């Protein structure tokens, strides 16, 4: 590896618990960076100490980002500037997006140093489908806001991944059961740390268990399985179409039943026309 780094912005993932998870490239970049922009310099100082790195640090977090961004960008034009957050991959429910966007706009090279990310780590141990997933960050803290977001996610045919806190977890699971249905979920807690745990079950059962046990400690990723694909018989589809046609146009009825059953909208349109005797 070269002794110096070309100028630019380096997005560096750091461990989410186990310091052994720092990548060789990440350690190398932190060693050679001329400036490290850290979410919390005290947290990053511990990692740097572990790596035996002494480098100038500056803070970059949600509350000072707009103010310090222009200077960081100016420095990244002539120096290697590394961005790290407290744990995991910057930009993933963490600061960095506006900095990366502005760097591109100013022609500054942006390089990624991929590594730990709690959402991805959780999916690898959840035992839920990984072919399609939607990462939705933190849900709103209260039931009203949470329900609204869950309603938006209800139709998504993919595994859903959320960051959550112990004190909110039981309420969150109860809302998931109420809005999304009693889906399979996995609670991935304290990943890569001493008390790493994966707890699997139905959202409703786990919500009730947590109410009885009290809130779990530590950091949590909640993985929610996709909606169970129902198979609909021809009779069931026709019954739904007839019910929809009582109040909707042929086009709207076909659209609604397509959303409900996952069927093809054009085929349902033809079937609905047949049912109204207009073919
Ligand atoms: N950017 C980070 C990443 O790549 O994972 C996430 C930052 S976000 C502010 C912090 C949240 O990530 C925590 O509240 C928790 O939901 C999740 N998290 C972080 N470390 C974790 C761990 N070791 N085990 C489980 N969840 C973790």
Coordinates of C-alpha atoms and ligand atoms in Angstrom, one line a residue:
X1 CA 0.0 0.0 0.0
X2 CA 1.3 3.5 -0.8
X3 CA 2.6 5.7 2.0
X4 CA 0.5 8.7 1.0
X5 CA -3.1 9.0 -0.1
X6 CA -4.3 11.1 -3.0
X7 CA -6.4 14.1 -1.9
X8 CA -10.1 13.5 -1.6
X9 CA -12.9 12.3 0.7
X10 CA -12.6 8.8 2.2
X11 CA -15.7 7.2 3.7
X12 CA -14.5 4.8 6.3
X13 CA -16.7 2.1 8.0
X14 CA -15.6 1.3 11.5
X15 CA -16.6 -1.6 13.9
X16 CA -20.1 -1.8 15.4
X17 CA -18.8 -3.4 18.6
X18 CA -15.9 -5.7 18.0
X19 CA -12.7 -3.7 17.2
X20 CA -11.3 -6.7 15.4
X21 CA -13.8 -5.9 12.6
X22 CA -11.9 -2.9 11.3
X23 CA -10.7 -3.7 7.8
X24 CA -7.1 -3.7 6.8
X25 CA -7.8 -0.9 4.2
X26 CA -9.8 1.1 6.7
X27 CA -6.9 1.0 9.2
X28 CA -4.5 2.0 6.5
X29 CA -6.6 5.0 5.4
X30 CA -7.0 6.2 9.0
X31 CA -3.3 5.9 9.5
X32 CA -2.5 8.0 6.4
X33 CA -5.4 10.5 6.4
X34 CA -4.3 14.1 6.9
X35 CA -7.6 14.9 8.6
X36 CA -10.2 12.7 10.2
X37 CA -13.8 14.1 10.4
X38 CA -15.5 12.2 13.2
X39 CA -19.1 12.2 14.5
X40 CA -17.8 12.2 18.1
X41 CA -14.1 12.7 18.4
X42 CA -13.9 11.1 21.8
X43 CA -15.4 7.8 20.4
X44 CA -13.1 7.8 17.4
X45 CA -10.1 8.6 19.7
X46 CA -10.6 5.2 21.3
X47 CA -10.5 3.4 17.9
X48 CA -7.4 5.4 16.8
X49 CA -5.7 4.6 20.1
X50 CA -6.5 0.9 19.5
X51 CA -4.9 1.2 16.0
X52 CA -2.0 3.2 17.3
X53 CA -2.9 6.1 15.0
X54 CA -2.4 9.8 15.8
X55 CA -4.1 12.0 13.3
X56 CA -5.7 15.5 13.4
X57 CA -9.4 15.2 14.1
X58 CA -12.3 17.5 13.6
X59 CA -16.0 16.9 14.4
X60 CA -18.6 16.5 11.8
X61 CA -22.1 15.7 13.1
X62 CA -25.8 16.6 12.5
X63 CA -25.6 19.8 14.6
X64 CA -22.5 21.4 13.0
X65 CA -22.5 19.8 9.5
X66 CA -23.8 22.8 7.6
X67 CA -21.3 25.1 9.2
X68 CA -18.2 23.0 8.9
X69 CA -18.9 21.3 5.5
X70 CA -17.4 24.1 3.3
X71 CA -14.1 23.9 5.2
X72 CA -14.0 20.1 5.0
X73 CA -14.6 20.3 1.3
X74 CA -11.9 22.9 0.8
X75 CA -9.4 20.7 2.7
X76 CA -10.4 17.6 0.7
X77 CA -9.3 19.4 -2.5
X78 CA -5.6 19.2 -1.3
X79 CA -5.6 16.6 1.5
X80 CA -6.9 13.1 2.2
X81 CA -9.9 13.6 4.5
X82 CA -11.5 10.6 6.1
X83 CA -15.1 10.6 7.4
X84 CA -16.0 8.2 10.2
X85 CA -19.0 7.9 12.5
X86 CA -19.3 6.4 16.0
X87 CA -19.9 2.9 14.6
X88 CA -20.5 1.2 11.3
X89 CA -20.9 2.8 7.9
X90 CA -21.2 6.6 7.6
X91 CA -24.3 7.8 5.8
X92 CA -26.4 4.8 7.0
X93 CA -28.6 6.5 9.6
X94 CA -25.5 8.6 10.2
X95 CA -24.0 11.9 8.9
X96 CA -22.3 12.1 5.6
X97 CA -24.8 12.2 2.7
X98 CA -24.7 16.0 2.1
X99 CA -20.9 16.0 2.4
X100 CA -20.6 13.2 -0.3
X101 CA -23.1 15.0 -2.5
X102 CA -21.3 18.3 -2.2
X103 CA -17.9 16.6 -2.8
X104 CA -19.2 15.2 -6.1
X105 CA -20.5 18.6 -7.1
X106 CA -17.1 20.1 -6.5
X107 CA -15.2 17.5 -8.4
X108 CA -13.6 16.0 -5.3
X109 CA -12.8 12.3 -5.5
X110 CA -14.9 10.1 -3.1
X111 CA -13.6 6.7 -2.1
X112 CA -15.4 4.1 0.0
X113 CA -13.8 1.9 2.5
X114 CA -16.7 -0.6 3.1
X115 CA -17.0 -2.6 6.3
X116 CA -19.3 -3.2 9.2
X117 CA -23.0 -2.1 9.0
X118 CA -25.5 -3.2 11.6
X119 CA -28.4 -3.5 9.1
X120 CA -26.4 -5.8 6.8
X121 CA -24.9 -7.8 9.7
X122 CA -28.5 -8.3 11.1
X123 CA -29.7 -9.6 7.8
X124 CA -27.0 -12.2 7.7
X125 CA -28.2 -13.8 11.0
X126 CA -31.9 -13.1 10.9
X127 CA -32.9 -16.1 8.8
X128 CA -35.3 -14.1 6.8
X129 CA -35.4 -13.6 3.0
X130 CA -32.5 -11.4 1.7
X131 CA -33.3 -11.4 -2.0
X132 CA -35.2 -8.1 -1.6
X133 CA -35.0 -5.8 1.4
X134 CA -35.8 -2.3 2.3
X135 CA -33.8 -0.5 5.0
X136 CA -36.0 2.1 6.7
X137 CA -33.7 3.4 9.4
X138 CA -35.4 4.5 12.7
X139 CA -39.2 4.5 12.8
X140 CA -40.9 7.5 14.5
X141 CA -40.9 7.1 18.3
X142 CA -44.7 7.3 18.9
X143 CA -47.5 5.0 17.7
X144 CA -49.3 7.6 15.5
X145 CA -46.2 8.5 13.5
X146 CA -45.0 4.9 13.4
X147 CA -48.4 3.6 12.2
X148 CA -48.3 6.1 9.3
X149 CA -44.9 5.0 8.1
X150 CA -45.8 1.3 8.5
X151 CA -48.9 1.9 6.4
X152 CA -46.7 3.2 3.6
X153 CA -44.5 0.0 3.9
X154 CA -47.4 -2.4 4.1
X155 CA -47.5 -3.2 0.4
X156 CA -43.7 -3.6 0.0
X157 CA -42.9 -7.2 -1.0
X158 CA -39.6 -7.3 0.7
X159 CA -37.9 -7.9 4.1
X160 CA -37.9 -4.6 6.1
X161 CA -35.0 -3.6 8.2
X162 CA -35.2 -1.0 11.1
X163 CA -32.9 0.4 13.7
X164 CA -34.7 0.4 17.0
X165 CA -34.1 1.0 20.7
X166 CA -34.8 -1.4 23.6
X167 CA -37.3 0.9 25.4
X168 CA -39.4 1.3 22.2
X169 CA -39.1 -2.3 20.9
X170 CA -42.3 -3.8 22.5
X171 CA -44.6 -1.0 21.3
X172 CA -42.9 -1.1 17.9
X173 CA -43.5 -4.8 17.5
X174 CA -47.1 -4.4 18.6
X175 CA -47.6 -1.7 16.0
X176 CA -46.0 -3.9 13.4
X177 CA -48.3 -6.8 14.2
X178 CA -51.3 -4.4 14.1
X179 CA -50.4 -2.7 10.8
X180 CA -48.3 -5.2 8.8
X181 CA -49.9 -8.4 10.2
X182 CA -48.3 -10.9 12.5
X183 CA -45.2 -11.3 10.4
X184 CA -42.0 -13.3 11.2
X185 CA -39.4 -11.0 12.7
X186 CA -35.8 -11.3 14.1
X187 CA -34.4 -9.0 16.8
X188 CA -30.7 -8.8 16.3
X189 CA -29.1 -7.3 19.5
X190 CA -25.6 -6.3 20.4
X191 CA -24.1 -7.8 17.2
X192 CA -20.4 -8.6 17.3
X193 CA -20.4 -7.9 21.1
X194 CA -20.2 -10.1 24.1
X195 CA -24.0 -10.4 24.5
X196 CA -24.8 -10.9 20.8
X197 CA -28.3 -12.4 20.5
X198 CA -30.8 -13.2 17.7
X199 CA -34.3 -13.7 18.8
X200 CA -36.8 -14.9 16.2
X201 CA -40.6 -15.3 16.3
X202 CA -43.9 -13.6 15.4
X203 CA -44.2 -9.8 16.0
X204 CA -47.2 -10.2 18.3
X205 CA -45.7 -13.0 20.4
X206 CA -42.4 -11.1 20.8
X207 CA -44.2 -7.9 21.7
X208 CA -46.1 -9.7 24.5
X209 CA -42.9 -11.4 25.7
X210 CA -41.1 -8.1 25.9
X211 CA -43.9 -6.5 27.9
X212 CA -43.6 -9.3 30.4
X213 CA -39.7 -9.3 30.5
X214 CA -39.1 -5.6 30.3
X215 CA -37.1 -3.7 27.6
X216 CA -34.0 -5.5 26.2
X217 CA -30.6 -3.7 26.7
X218 CA -28.2 -2.7 24.1
X219 CA -28.3 -1.9 20.4
X220 CA -31.0 -3.4 18.2
X221 CA -31.8 -4.1 14.6
X222 CA -35.3 -5.3 13.8
X223 CA -35.7 -7.4 10.7
X224 CA -39.3 -8.0 9.5
X225 CA -40.1 -10.7 7.0
X226 CA -42.0 -9.9 3.8
X227 CA -45.8 -10.3 3.6
X228 CA -46.8 -13.9 3.1
X229 CA -47.9 -14.4 -0.5
X230 CA -51.4 -15.6 -0.5
X231 CA -52.6 -17.7 -3.4
X232 CA -56.0 -16.7 -4.7
X233 CA -58.3 -19.1 -6.5
X234 CA -60.1 -18.0 -9.6
X235 CA -63.4 -17.9 -7.6
X236 CA -61.8 -15.7 -4.9
X237 CA -60.5 -13.3 -7.5
X238 CA -63.8 -13.0 -9.3
X239 CA -65.6 -12.5 -5.9
X240 CA -63.2 -9.6 -5.1
X241 CA -63.7 -8.1 -8.6
X242 CA -67.5 -8.3 -8.3
X243 CA -67.4 -6.6 -4.9
X244 CA -65.0 -3.9 -6.2
X245 CA -67.2 -3.4 -9.3
X246 CA -70.1 -2.5 -7.1
X247 CA -68.5 0.8 -6.3
X248 CA -65.6 1.3 -8.7
X249 CA -65.0 1.6 -12.4
X250 CA -63.7 -1.4 -14.3
X251 CA -60.2 0.2 -14.4
X252 CA -60.2 1.1 -10.7
X253 CA -61.6 -2.3 -9.7
X254 CA -58.9 -4.1 -11.7
X255 CA -56.2 -1.8 -10.1
X256 CA -57.5 -2.5 -6.6
X257 CA -57.7 -6.3 -7.0
X258 CA -54.3 -6.3 -8.6
X259 CA -52.9 -4.6 -5.5
X260 CA -54.8 -7.0 -3.2
X261 CA -53.8 -10.2 -4.9
X262 CA -50.6 -9.4 -6.8
X263 CA -52.4 -10.3 -10.0
X264 CA -51.8 -8.8 -13.5
X265 CA -53.7 -5.6 -13.9
X266 CA -54.5 -6.1 -17.7
X267 CA -55.7 -9.6 -17.2
X268 CA -57.9 -8.5 -14.3
X269 CA -59.2 -5.6 -16.4
X270 CA -60.3 -8.1 -19.1
X271 CA -61.9 -10.4 -16.5
X272 CA -63.7 -7.4 -14.9
X273 CA -65.0 -6.4 -18.4
X274 CA -66.3 -9.9 -18.8
X275 CA -68.0 -9.8 -15.4
X276 CA -69.8 -6.6 -16.4
X277 CA -70.9 -8.2 -19.7
X278 CA -69.1 -5.5 -21.7
X279 CA -66.8 -7.8 -23.8
Ligands
LIG1 N1 -24.1 3.7 10.6 C1 -24.4 2.7 11.5 C2 -24.3 1.3 10.8 O1 -23.7 1.3 9.7 O2 -24.8 0.3 11.3 C3 -25.7 2.8 12.2 C4 -25.8 4.1 13.0 S1 -27.3 4.3 13.8 C5 -27.1 5.9 14.5 C6 -27.1 3.3 15.3 C7 -28.1 2.2 15.3 O3 -27.5 1.1 14.6 C8 -28.3 1.7 16.7 O4 -29.3 2.4 17.4 C9 -28.8 0.2 16.5 O5 -30.2 0.3 16.1 C10 -27.9 -0.1 15.3 N2 -26.7 -0.8 15.8 C11 -25.5 -0.3 15.8 N3 -24.6 -1.2 16.3 C12 -25.3 -2.3 16.6 C13 -25.0 -3.6 17.1 N4 -23.7 -3.9 17.4 N5 -26.0 -4.5 17.2 C14 -27.2 -4.2 16.8 N6 -27.6 -3.0 16.3 C15 -26.6 -2.1 16.2

